[in-house]
Short mmCIF file of C-alpha atoms and ligand atoms in Angstrom, two decimals:
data_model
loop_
_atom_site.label_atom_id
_atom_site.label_comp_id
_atom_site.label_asym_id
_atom_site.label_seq_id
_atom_site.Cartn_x
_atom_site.Cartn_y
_atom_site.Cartn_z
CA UNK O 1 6.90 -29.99 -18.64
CA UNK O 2 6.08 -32.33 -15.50
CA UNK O 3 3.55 -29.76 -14.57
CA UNK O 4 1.84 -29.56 -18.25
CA UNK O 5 1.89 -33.70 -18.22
CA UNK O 6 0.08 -34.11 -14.72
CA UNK O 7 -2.09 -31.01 -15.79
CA UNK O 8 -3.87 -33.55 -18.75
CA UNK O 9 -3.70 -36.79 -16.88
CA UNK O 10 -6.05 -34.92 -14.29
CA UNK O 11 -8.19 -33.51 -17.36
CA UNK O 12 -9.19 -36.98 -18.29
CA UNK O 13 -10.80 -37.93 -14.37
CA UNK O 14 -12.48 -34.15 -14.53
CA UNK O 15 -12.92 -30.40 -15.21
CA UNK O 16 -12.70 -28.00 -12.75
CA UNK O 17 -13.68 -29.92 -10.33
CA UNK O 18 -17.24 -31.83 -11.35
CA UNK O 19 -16.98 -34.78 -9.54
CA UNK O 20 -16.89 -37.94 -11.88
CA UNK O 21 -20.37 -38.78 -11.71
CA UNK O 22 -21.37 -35.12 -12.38
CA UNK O 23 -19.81 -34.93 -15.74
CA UNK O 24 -20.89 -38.99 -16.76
CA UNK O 25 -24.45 -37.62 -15.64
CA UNK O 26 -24.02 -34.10 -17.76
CA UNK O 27 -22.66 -36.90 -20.49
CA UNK O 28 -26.20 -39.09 -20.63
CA UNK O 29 -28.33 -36.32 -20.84
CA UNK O 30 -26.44 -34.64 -23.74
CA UNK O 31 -25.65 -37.79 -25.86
CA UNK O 32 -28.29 -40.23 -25.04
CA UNK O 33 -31.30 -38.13 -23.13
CA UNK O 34 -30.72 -40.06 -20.14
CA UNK O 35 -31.08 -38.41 -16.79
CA UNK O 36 -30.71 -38.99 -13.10
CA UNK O 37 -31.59 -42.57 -11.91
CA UNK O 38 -31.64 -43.61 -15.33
CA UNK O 39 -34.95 -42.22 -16.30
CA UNK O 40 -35.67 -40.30 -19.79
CA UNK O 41 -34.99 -37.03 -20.17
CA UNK O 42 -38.62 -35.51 -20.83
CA UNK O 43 -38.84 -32.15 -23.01
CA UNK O 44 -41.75 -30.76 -25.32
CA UNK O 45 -42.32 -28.69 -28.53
CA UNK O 46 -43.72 -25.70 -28.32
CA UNK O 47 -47.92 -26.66 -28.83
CA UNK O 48 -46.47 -30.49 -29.41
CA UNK O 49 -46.70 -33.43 -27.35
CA UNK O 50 -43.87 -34.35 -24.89
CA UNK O 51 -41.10 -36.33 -26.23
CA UNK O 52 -38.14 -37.72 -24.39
CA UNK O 53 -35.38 -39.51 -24.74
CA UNK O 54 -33.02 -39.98 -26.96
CA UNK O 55 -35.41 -37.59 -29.24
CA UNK O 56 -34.19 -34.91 -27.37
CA UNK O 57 -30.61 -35.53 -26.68
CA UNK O 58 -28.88 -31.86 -27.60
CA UNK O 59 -26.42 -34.50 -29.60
CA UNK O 60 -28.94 -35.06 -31.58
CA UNK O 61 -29.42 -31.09 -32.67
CA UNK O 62 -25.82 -29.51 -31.67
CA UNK O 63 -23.85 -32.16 -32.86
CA UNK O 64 -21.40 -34.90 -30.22
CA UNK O 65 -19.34 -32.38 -29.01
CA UNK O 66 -21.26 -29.42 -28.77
CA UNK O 67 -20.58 -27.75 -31.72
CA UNK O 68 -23.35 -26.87 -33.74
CA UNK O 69 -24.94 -28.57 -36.46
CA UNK O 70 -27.77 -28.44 -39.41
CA UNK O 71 -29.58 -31.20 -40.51
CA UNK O 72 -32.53 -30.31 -42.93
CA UNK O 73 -34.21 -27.38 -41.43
CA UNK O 74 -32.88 -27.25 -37.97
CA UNK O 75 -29.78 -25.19 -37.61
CA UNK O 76 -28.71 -25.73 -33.99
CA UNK O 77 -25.77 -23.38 -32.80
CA UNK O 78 -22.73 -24.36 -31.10
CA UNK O 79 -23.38 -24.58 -27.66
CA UNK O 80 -20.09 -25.63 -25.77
CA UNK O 81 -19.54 -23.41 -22.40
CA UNK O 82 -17.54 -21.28 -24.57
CA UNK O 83 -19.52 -20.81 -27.14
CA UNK O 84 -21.95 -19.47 -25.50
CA UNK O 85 -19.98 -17.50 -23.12
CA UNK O 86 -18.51 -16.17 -26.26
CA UNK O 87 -22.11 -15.24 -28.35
CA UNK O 88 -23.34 -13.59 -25.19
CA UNK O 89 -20.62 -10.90 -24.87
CA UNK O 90 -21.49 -10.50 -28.50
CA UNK O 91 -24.91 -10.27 -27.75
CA UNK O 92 -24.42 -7.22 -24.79
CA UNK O 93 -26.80 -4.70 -26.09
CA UNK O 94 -29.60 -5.92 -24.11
CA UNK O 95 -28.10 -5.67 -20.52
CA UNK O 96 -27.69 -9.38 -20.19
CA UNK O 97 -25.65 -10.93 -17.47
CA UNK O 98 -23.42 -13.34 -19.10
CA UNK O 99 -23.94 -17.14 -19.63
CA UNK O 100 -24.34 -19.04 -15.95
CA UNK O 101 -26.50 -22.08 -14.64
CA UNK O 102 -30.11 -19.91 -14.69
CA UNK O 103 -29.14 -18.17 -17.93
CA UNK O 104 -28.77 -21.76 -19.34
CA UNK O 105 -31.72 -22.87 -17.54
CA UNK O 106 -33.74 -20.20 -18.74
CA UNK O 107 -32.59 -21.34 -22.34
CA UNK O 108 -33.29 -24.85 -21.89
CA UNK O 109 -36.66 -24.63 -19.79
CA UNK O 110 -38.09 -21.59 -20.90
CA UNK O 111 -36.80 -21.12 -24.43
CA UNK O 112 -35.06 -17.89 -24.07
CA UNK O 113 -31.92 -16.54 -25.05
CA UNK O 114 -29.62 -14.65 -22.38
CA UNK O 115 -30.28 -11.55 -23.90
CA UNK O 116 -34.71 -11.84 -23.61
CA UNK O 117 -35.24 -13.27 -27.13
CA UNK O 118 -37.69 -16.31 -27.31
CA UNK O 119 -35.31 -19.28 -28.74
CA UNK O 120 -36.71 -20.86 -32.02
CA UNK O 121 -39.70 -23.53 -30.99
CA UNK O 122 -37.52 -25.68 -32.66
CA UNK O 123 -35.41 -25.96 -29.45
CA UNK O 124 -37.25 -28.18 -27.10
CA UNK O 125 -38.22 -27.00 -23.42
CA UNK O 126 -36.87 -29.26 -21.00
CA UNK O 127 -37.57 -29.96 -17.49
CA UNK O 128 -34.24 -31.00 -15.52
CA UNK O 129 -33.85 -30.95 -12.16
CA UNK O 130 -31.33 -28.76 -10.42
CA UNK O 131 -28.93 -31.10 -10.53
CA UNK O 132 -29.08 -32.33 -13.31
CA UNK O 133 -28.44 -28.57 -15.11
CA UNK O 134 -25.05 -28.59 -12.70
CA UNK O 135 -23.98 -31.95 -14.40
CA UNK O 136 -24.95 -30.36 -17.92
CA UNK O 137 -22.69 -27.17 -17.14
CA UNK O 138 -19.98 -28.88 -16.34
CA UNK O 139 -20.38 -31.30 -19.42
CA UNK O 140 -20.53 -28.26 -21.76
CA UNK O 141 -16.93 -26.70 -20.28
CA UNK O 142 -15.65 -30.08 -20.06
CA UNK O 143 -16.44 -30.46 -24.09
CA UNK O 144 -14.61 -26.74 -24.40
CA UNK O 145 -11.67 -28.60 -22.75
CA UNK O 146 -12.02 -31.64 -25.64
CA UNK O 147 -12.18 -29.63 -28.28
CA UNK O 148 -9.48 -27.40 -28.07
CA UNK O 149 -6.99 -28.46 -25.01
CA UNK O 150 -5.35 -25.52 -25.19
CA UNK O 151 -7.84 -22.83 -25.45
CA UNK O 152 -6.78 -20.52 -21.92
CA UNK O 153 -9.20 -18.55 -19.90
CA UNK O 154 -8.83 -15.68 -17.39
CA UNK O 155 -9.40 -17.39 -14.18
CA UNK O 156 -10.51 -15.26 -11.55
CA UNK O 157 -11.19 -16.44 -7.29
CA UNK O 158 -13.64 -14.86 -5.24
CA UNK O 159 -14.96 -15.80 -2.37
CA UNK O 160 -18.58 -17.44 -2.14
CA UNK O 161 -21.61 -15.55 -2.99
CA UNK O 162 -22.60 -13.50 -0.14
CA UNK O 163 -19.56 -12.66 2.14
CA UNK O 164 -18.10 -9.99 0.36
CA UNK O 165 -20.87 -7.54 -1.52
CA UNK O 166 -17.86 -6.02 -3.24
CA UNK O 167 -16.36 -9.43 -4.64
CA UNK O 168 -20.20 -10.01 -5.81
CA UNK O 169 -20.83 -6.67 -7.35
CA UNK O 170 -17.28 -7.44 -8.92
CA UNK O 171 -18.51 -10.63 -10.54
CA UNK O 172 -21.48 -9.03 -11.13
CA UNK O 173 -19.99 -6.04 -13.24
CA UNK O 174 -17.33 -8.48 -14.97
CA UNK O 175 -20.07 -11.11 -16.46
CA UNK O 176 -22.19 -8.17 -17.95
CA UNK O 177 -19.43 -5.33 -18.90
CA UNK O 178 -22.51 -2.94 -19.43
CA UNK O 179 -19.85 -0.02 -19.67
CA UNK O 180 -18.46 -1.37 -23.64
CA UNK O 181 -19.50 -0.91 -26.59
CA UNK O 182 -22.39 -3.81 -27.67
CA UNK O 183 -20.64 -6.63 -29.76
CA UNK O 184 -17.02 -6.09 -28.43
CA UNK O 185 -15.79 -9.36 -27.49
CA UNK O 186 -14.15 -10.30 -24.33
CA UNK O 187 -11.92 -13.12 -23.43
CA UNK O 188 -13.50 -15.81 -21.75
CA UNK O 189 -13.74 -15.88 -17.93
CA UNK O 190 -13.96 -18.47 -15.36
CA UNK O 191 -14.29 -17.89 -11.97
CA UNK O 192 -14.00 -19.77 -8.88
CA UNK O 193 -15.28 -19.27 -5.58
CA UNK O 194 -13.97 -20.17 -2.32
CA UNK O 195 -14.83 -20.55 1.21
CA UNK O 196 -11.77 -19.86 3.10
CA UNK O 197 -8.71 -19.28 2.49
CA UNK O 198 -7.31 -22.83 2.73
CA UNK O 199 -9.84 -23.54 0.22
CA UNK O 200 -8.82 -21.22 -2.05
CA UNK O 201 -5.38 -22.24 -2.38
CA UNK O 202 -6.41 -25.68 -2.60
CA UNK O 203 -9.02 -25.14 -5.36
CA UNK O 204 -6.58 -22.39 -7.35
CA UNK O 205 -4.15 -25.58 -7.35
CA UNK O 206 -6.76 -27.94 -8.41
CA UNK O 207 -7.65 -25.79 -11.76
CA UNK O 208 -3.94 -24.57 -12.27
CA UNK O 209 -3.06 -28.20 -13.01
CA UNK O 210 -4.94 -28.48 -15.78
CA UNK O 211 -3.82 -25.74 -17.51
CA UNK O 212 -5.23 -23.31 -19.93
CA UNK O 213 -5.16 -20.57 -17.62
CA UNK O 214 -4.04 -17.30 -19.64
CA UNK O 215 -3.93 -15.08 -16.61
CA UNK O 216 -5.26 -14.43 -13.49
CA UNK O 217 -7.97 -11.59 -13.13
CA UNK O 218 -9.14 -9.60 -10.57
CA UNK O 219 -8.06 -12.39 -7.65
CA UNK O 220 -9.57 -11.26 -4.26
CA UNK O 221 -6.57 -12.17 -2.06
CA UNK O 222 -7.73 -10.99 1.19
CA UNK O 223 -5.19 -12.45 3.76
CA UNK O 224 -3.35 -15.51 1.83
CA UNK O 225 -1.00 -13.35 0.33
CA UNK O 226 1.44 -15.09 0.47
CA UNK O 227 0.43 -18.31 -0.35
CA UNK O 228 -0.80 -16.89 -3.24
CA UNK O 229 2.41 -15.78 -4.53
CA UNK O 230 3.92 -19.22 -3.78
CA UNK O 231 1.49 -20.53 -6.11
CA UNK O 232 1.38 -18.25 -8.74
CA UNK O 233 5.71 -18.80 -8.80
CA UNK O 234 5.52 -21.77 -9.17
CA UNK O 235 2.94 -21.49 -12.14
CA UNK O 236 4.73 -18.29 -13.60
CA UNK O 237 1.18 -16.70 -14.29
CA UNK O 238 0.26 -12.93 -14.39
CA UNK O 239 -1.93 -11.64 -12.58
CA UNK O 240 -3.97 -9.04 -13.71
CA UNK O 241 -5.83 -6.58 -11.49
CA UNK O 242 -5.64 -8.36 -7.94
CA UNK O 243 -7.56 -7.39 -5.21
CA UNK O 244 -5.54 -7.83 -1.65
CA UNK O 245 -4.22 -5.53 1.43
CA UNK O 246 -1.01 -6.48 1.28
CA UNK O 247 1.06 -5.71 -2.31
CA UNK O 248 1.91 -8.86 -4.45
CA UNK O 249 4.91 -7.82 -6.33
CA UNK O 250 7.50 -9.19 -4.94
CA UNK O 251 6.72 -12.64 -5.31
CA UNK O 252 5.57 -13.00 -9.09
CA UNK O 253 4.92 -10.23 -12.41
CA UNK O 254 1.53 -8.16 -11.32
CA UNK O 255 0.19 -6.04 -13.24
CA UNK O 256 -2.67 -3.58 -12.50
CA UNK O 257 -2.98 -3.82 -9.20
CA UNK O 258 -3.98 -1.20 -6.83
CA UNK O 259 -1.59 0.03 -4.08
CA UNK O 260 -1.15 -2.22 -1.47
CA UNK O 261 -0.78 -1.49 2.16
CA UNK O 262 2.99 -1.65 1.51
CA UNK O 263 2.64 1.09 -0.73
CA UNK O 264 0.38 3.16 1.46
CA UNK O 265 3.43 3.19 4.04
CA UNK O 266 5.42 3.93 1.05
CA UNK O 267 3.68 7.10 0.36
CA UNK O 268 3.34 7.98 4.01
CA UNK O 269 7.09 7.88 4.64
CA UNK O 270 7.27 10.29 1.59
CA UNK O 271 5.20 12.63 3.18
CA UNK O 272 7.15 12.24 6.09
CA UNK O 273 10.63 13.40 4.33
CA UNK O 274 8.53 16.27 2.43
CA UNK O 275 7.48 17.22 5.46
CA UNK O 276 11.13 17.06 6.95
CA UNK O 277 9.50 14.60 9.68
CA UNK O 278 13.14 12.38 11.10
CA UNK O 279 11.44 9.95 12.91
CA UNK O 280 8.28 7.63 13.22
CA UNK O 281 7.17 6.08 15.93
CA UNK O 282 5.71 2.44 14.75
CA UNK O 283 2.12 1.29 16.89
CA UNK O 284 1.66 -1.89 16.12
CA UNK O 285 -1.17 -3.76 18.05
CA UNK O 286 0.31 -6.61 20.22
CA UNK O 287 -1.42 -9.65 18.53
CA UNK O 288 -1.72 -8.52 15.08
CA UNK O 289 1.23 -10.85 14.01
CA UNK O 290 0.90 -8.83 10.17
CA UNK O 291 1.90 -5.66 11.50
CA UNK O 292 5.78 -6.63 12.11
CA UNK O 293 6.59 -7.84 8.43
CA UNK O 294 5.07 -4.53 7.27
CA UNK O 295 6.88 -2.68 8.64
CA UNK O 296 10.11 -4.96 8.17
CA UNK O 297 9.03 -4.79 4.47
CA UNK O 298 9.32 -1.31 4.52
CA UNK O 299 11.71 -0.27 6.59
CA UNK O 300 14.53 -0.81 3.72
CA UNK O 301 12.50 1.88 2.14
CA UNK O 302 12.21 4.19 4.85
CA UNK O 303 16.15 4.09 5.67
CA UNK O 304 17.22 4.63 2.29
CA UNK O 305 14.73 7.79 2.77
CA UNK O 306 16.58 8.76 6.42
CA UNK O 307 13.21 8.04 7.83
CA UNK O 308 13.93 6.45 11.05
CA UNK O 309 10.62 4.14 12.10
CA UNK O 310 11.13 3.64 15.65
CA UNK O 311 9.74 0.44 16.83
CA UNK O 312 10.96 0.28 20.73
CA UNK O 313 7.99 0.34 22.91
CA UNK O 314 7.54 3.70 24.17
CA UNK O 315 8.00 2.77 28.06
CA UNK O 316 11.40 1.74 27.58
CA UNK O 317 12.08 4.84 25.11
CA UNK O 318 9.60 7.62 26.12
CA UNK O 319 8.91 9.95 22.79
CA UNK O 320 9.81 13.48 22.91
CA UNK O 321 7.10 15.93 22.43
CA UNK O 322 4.63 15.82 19.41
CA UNK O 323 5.42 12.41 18.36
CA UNK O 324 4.39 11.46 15.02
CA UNK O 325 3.01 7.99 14.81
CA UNK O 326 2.93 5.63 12.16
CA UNK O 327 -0.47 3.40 12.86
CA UNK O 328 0.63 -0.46 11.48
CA UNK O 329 -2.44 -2.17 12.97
CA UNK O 330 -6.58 -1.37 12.94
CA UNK O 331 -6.99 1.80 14.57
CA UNK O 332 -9.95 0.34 16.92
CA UNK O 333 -7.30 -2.16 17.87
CA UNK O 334 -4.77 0.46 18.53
CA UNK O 335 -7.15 3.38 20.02
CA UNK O 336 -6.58 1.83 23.75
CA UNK O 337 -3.06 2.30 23.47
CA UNK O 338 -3.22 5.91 21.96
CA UNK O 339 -5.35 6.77 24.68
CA UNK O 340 -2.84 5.59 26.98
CA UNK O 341 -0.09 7.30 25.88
CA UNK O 342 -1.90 10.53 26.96
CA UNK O 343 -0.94 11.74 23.67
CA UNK O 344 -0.12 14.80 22.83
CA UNK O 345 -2.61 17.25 21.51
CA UNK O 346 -1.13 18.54 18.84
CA UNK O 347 0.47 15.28 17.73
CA UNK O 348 0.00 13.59 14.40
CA UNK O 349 -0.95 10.38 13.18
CA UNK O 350 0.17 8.39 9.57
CA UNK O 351 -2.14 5.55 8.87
CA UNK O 352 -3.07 3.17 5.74
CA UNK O 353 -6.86 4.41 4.61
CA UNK O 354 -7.92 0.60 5.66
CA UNK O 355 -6.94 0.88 8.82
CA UNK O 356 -8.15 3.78 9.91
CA UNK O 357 -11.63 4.27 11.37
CA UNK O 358 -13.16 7.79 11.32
CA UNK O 359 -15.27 7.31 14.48
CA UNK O 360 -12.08 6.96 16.54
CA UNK O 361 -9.93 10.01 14.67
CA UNK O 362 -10.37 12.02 17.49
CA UNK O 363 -7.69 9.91 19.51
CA UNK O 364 -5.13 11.90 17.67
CA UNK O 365 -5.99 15.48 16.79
CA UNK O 366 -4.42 15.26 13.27
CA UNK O 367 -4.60 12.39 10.59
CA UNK O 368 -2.59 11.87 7.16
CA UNK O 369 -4.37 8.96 5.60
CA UNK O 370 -2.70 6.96 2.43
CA UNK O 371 -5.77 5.80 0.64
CA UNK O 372 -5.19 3.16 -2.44
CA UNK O 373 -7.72 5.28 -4.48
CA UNK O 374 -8.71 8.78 -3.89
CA UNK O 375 -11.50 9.24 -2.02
CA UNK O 376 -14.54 11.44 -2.93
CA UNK O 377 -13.66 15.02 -2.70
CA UNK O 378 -14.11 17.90 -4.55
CA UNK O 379 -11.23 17.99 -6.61
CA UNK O 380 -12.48 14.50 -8.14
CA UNK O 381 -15.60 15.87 -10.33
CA UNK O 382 -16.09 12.35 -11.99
CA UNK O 383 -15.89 10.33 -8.74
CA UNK O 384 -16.53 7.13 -9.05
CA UNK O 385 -16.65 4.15 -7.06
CA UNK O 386 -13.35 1.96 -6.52
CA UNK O 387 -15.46 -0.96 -7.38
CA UNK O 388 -16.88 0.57 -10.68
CA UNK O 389 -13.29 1.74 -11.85
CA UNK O 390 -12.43 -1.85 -10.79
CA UNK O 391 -15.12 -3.58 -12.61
CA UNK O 392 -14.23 -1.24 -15.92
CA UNK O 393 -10.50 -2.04 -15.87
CA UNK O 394 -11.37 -5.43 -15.61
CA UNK O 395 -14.02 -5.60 -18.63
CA UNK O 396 -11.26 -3.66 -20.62
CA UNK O 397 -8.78 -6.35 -19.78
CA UNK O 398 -10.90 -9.17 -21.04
CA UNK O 399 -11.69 -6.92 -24.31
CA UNK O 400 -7.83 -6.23 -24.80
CA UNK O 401 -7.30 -9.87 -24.16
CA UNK O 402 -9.64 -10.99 -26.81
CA UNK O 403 -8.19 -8.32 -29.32
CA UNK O 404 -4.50 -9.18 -28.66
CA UNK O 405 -4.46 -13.09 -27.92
CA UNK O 406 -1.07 -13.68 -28.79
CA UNK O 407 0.85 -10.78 -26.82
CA UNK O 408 1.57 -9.75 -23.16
CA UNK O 409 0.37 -6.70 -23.65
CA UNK O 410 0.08 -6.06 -20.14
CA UNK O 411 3.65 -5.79 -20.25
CA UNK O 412 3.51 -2.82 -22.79
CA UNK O 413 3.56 0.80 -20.46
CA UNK O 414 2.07 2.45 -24.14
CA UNK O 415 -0.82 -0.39 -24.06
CA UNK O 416 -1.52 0.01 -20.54
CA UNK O 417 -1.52 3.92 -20.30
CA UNK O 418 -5.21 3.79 -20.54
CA UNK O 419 -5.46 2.00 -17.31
CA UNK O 420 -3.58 4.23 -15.56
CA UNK O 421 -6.55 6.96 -14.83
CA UNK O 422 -8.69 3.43 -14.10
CA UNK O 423 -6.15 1.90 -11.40
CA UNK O 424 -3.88 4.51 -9.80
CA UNK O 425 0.11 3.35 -9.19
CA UNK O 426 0.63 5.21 -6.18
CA UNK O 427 -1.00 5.78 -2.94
CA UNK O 428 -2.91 9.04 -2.70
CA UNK O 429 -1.95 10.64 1.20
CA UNK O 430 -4.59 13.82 2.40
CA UNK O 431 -5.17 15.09 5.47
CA UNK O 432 -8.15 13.83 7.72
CA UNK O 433 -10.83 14.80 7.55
CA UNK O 434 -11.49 14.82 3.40
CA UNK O 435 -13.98 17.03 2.37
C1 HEC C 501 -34.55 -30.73 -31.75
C2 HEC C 501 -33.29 -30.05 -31.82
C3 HEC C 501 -32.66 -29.57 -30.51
C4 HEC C 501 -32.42 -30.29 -29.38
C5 HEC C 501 -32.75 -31.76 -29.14
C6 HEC C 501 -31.77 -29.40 -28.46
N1 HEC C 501 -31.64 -28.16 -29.01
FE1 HEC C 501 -30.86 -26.53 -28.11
N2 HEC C 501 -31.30 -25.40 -29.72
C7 HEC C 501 -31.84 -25.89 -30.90
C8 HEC C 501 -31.98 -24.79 -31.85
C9 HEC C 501 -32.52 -24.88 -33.26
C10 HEC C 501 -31.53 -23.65 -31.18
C11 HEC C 501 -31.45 -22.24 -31.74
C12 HEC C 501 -32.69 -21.47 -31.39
C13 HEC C 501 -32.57 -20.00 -31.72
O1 HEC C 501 -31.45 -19.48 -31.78
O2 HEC C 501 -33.63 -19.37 -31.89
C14 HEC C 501 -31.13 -24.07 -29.86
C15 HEC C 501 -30.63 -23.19 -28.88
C16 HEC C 501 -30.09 -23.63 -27.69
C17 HEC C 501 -29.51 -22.75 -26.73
C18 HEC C 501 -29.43 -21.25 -26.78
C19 HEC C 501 -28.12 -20.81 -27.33
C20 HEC C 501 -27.93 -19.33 -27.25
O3 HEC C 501 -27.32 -18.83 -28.17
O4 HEC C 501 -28.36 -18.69 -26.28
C21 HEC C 501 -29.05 -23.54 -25.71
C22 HEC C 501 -28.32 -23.09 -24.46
C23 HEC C 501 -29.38 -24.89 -26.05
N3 HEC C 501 -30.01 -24.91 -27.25
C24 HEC C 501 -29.06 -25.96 -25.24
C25 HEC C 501 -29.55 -27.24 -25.49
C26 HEC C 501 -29.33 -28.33 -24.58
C27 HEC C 501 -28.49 -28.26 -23.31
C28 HEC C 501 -29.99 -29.40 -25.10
C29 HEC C 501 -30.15 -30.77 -24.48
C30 HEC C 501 -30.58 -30.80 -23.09
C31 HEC C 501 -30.59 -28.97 -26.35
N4 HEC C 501 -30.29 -27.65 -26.53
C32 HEC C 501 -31.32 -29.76 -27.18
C33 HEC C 501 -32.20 -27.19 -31.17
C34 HEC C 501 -32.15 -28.22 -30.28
#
């Protein structure tokens, strides 16, 4: 309740995270025409004479609060951030890419739809400066947030554009879900980005105060772990789909997720026992402080599988022939101390598939590899890319979402079956190298 009562005490000073005077200037333009410094918004009819002004406030046409209106001939449609997130997943046939800050700016400067279709010359064409289209965006969400308080998203966090091409593509895929059928609908999505870590916690924070979050999707939770899972306890949210190294379920309910490197060890150790392997002998590299709760996080596991991961440094407890090691570090950050070890020739090596580098395999002269998702070989005739079977579980999420608002069906195993071929549960372990 305390949360839910600070969460709309902060609506009222902003929406995710406009600054004041971003949403007061997204405020004049809409109601009165008024733009930056004061001056009149200036816009023309198509083969008309500029007008400006109050003339052109999108008040005047789409009604106060965004939501459509008709006053002789003009039929304006609703144009609140949700709205037209909403119309454009209806409008998907034509390979659009979802409602952002050029889509709009393409409407409202160039007359034309998201989807290619000139807008009626009815709709004036105005010319806003950049800033002044960031003010209007968040005015439109912060009007979704007016009219219906309650109305949740999915709330995904990626970091900014350009430092991960896969969290981009991932966006990328998400706002257009190509792979559905035209017209299905999809729940809306709204997606942060972040610089660092420190910011993403802080800005996840930020929005989860105000509320209205349905679940998270597709979070890209590349070394805050657990801070994440602090946060999302303390919010009791799902999360739907995550992206991260390290498994989240322990801290919160995750659905969807792919195996984590906890899970890769997982299925290594059960190669190990099918294999009638006793013992594993843990390299860890000496300053990678992640490797030691790994392996204490999975070394309940491992015993109750009379695995014994042997963790003693090797010079106080020399290995017996034909070791078999169990790589908890970066390979290239372990390699030096393989090589050391004059290792064996015929000795084997378990590693998680993100760990391991093929240009250093031949350090060891035999590799078992636990990759999250199977890698191309033959067997797989439909390969596909992690990221497109990521980016199509996710787009059938929001459509399930947006077909089932009122359930968890996440928590259903007969409503998620059909993400099992998507988003595999277990770690897949082959032998190096995988034709
Ligand atoms: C003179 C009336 C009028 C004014 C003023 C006006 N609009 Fe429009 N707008 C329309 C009409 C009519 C349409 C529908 C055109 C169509 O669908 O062909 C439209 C369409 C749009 C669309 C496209 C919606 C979609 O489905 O893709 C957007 C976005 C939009 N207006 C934003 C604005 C904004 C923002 C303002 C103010 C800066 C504004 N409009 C001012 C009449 C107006």
């Amino acid at each position: 309740m305390k949360n839910w009562l600070s969460g709309w005490s902060l609506l009222l000073l902003g929406f995710y995270h406009s600054p004041v005077w971003a949403e007061d200037l997204g405020s004049t333009i809409f109601q009165q025409g008024i733009g930056r410094d004061g001056r009149e918004v200036i816009a023309s009819l198509p083969g008309q004479v500029s007008l400006q002004g109050a003339t052109v406030a999108c008040a005047g046409c789409h009604g106060q609060t965004g939501q459509g209106g008709k006053e002789g001939f003009v039929s304006a449609p609703a144009i609140s951030w949700q709205a037209l997130v909403l119309r454009i997943n209806q409008r998907k046939a034509n390979n659009n890419s979802g409602y952002d800050k050029s889509v709009l700016q393409q409407a409202i400067s160039h007359g034309l739809a998201a989807d290619g279709r000139p807008l009626d010359p009815i709709m004036p064409r105005f010319s806003l400066a950049s800033d002044e289209l960031d003010a209007l965006v968040a005015y439109l969400q912060h009007l979704d947030q007016q009219a219906s308080p309650k109305l949740a998203v999915a709330l995904s966090i990626l970091p900014e554009a350009g430092v991960s091409k896969l969290a981009d593509a991932l966006l990328d895929n998400l706002q257009t879900c190509s792979g559905l059928a035209p017209g299905t609908r999809l729940w809306p999505l709204q997606v942060l980005r972040y610089k660092n870590p420190a910011d993403a916690i802080s800005q996840l924070r930020e929005r989860l105060k105000v509320g209205s979050v349905r679940f998270l999707l597709a979070p890209f939770v590349a070394g805050w772990e657990a801070d994440y899972g602090e946060l999302m306890e303390e919010y009791r949210l799902v999360t739907l789909l995550p992206f991260s190294r390290m498994d989240l379920t322990d801290q919160q309910p995750v659905f969807l997720a792919l195996p984590g490197l906890q899970k890769q060890l997982r299925a290594l150790i059960d190669v190990a026992v099918t294999r009638n392997i006793k013992q594993l002998h843990v390299l860890a590299a000496a300053d990678d402080l992640s490797a030691a709760s790994l392996i204490e996080s999975v070394r309940p596991y491992a015993a109750k599988q009379h695995v014994e991961l042997q963790t003693a440094t090797p010079a106080l407890n020399p290995p017996q022939k034909n070791p078999v090691w169990l790589i908890v570090s970066p390979l290239n950050l372990i390699a030096p101390q393989l090589k050391a070890q004059a290792v064996d020739p015929d000795s084997l090596a378990l590693i998680p598939a993100p760990y391991f580098s093929p240009d250093l395999a031949a350090t060891v002269s035999s590799w078992l590899i636990a990759y999250p998702y199977p890698p191309k070989s033959p067997a797989n005739k439909n390969w596909q890319s992690p990221l497109a079977r990521w980016s199509q579980a996710g787009c059938n999420i929001l459509a399930k979402a947006a077909e089932q608002p009122d359930t968890a069906w996440w928590q259903d195993s007969r409503a998620t079956a059909e993400f099992d071929s998507l988003i595999p549960k277990q770690a897949v372990v082959l032998a190096w190298p995988t034709r």
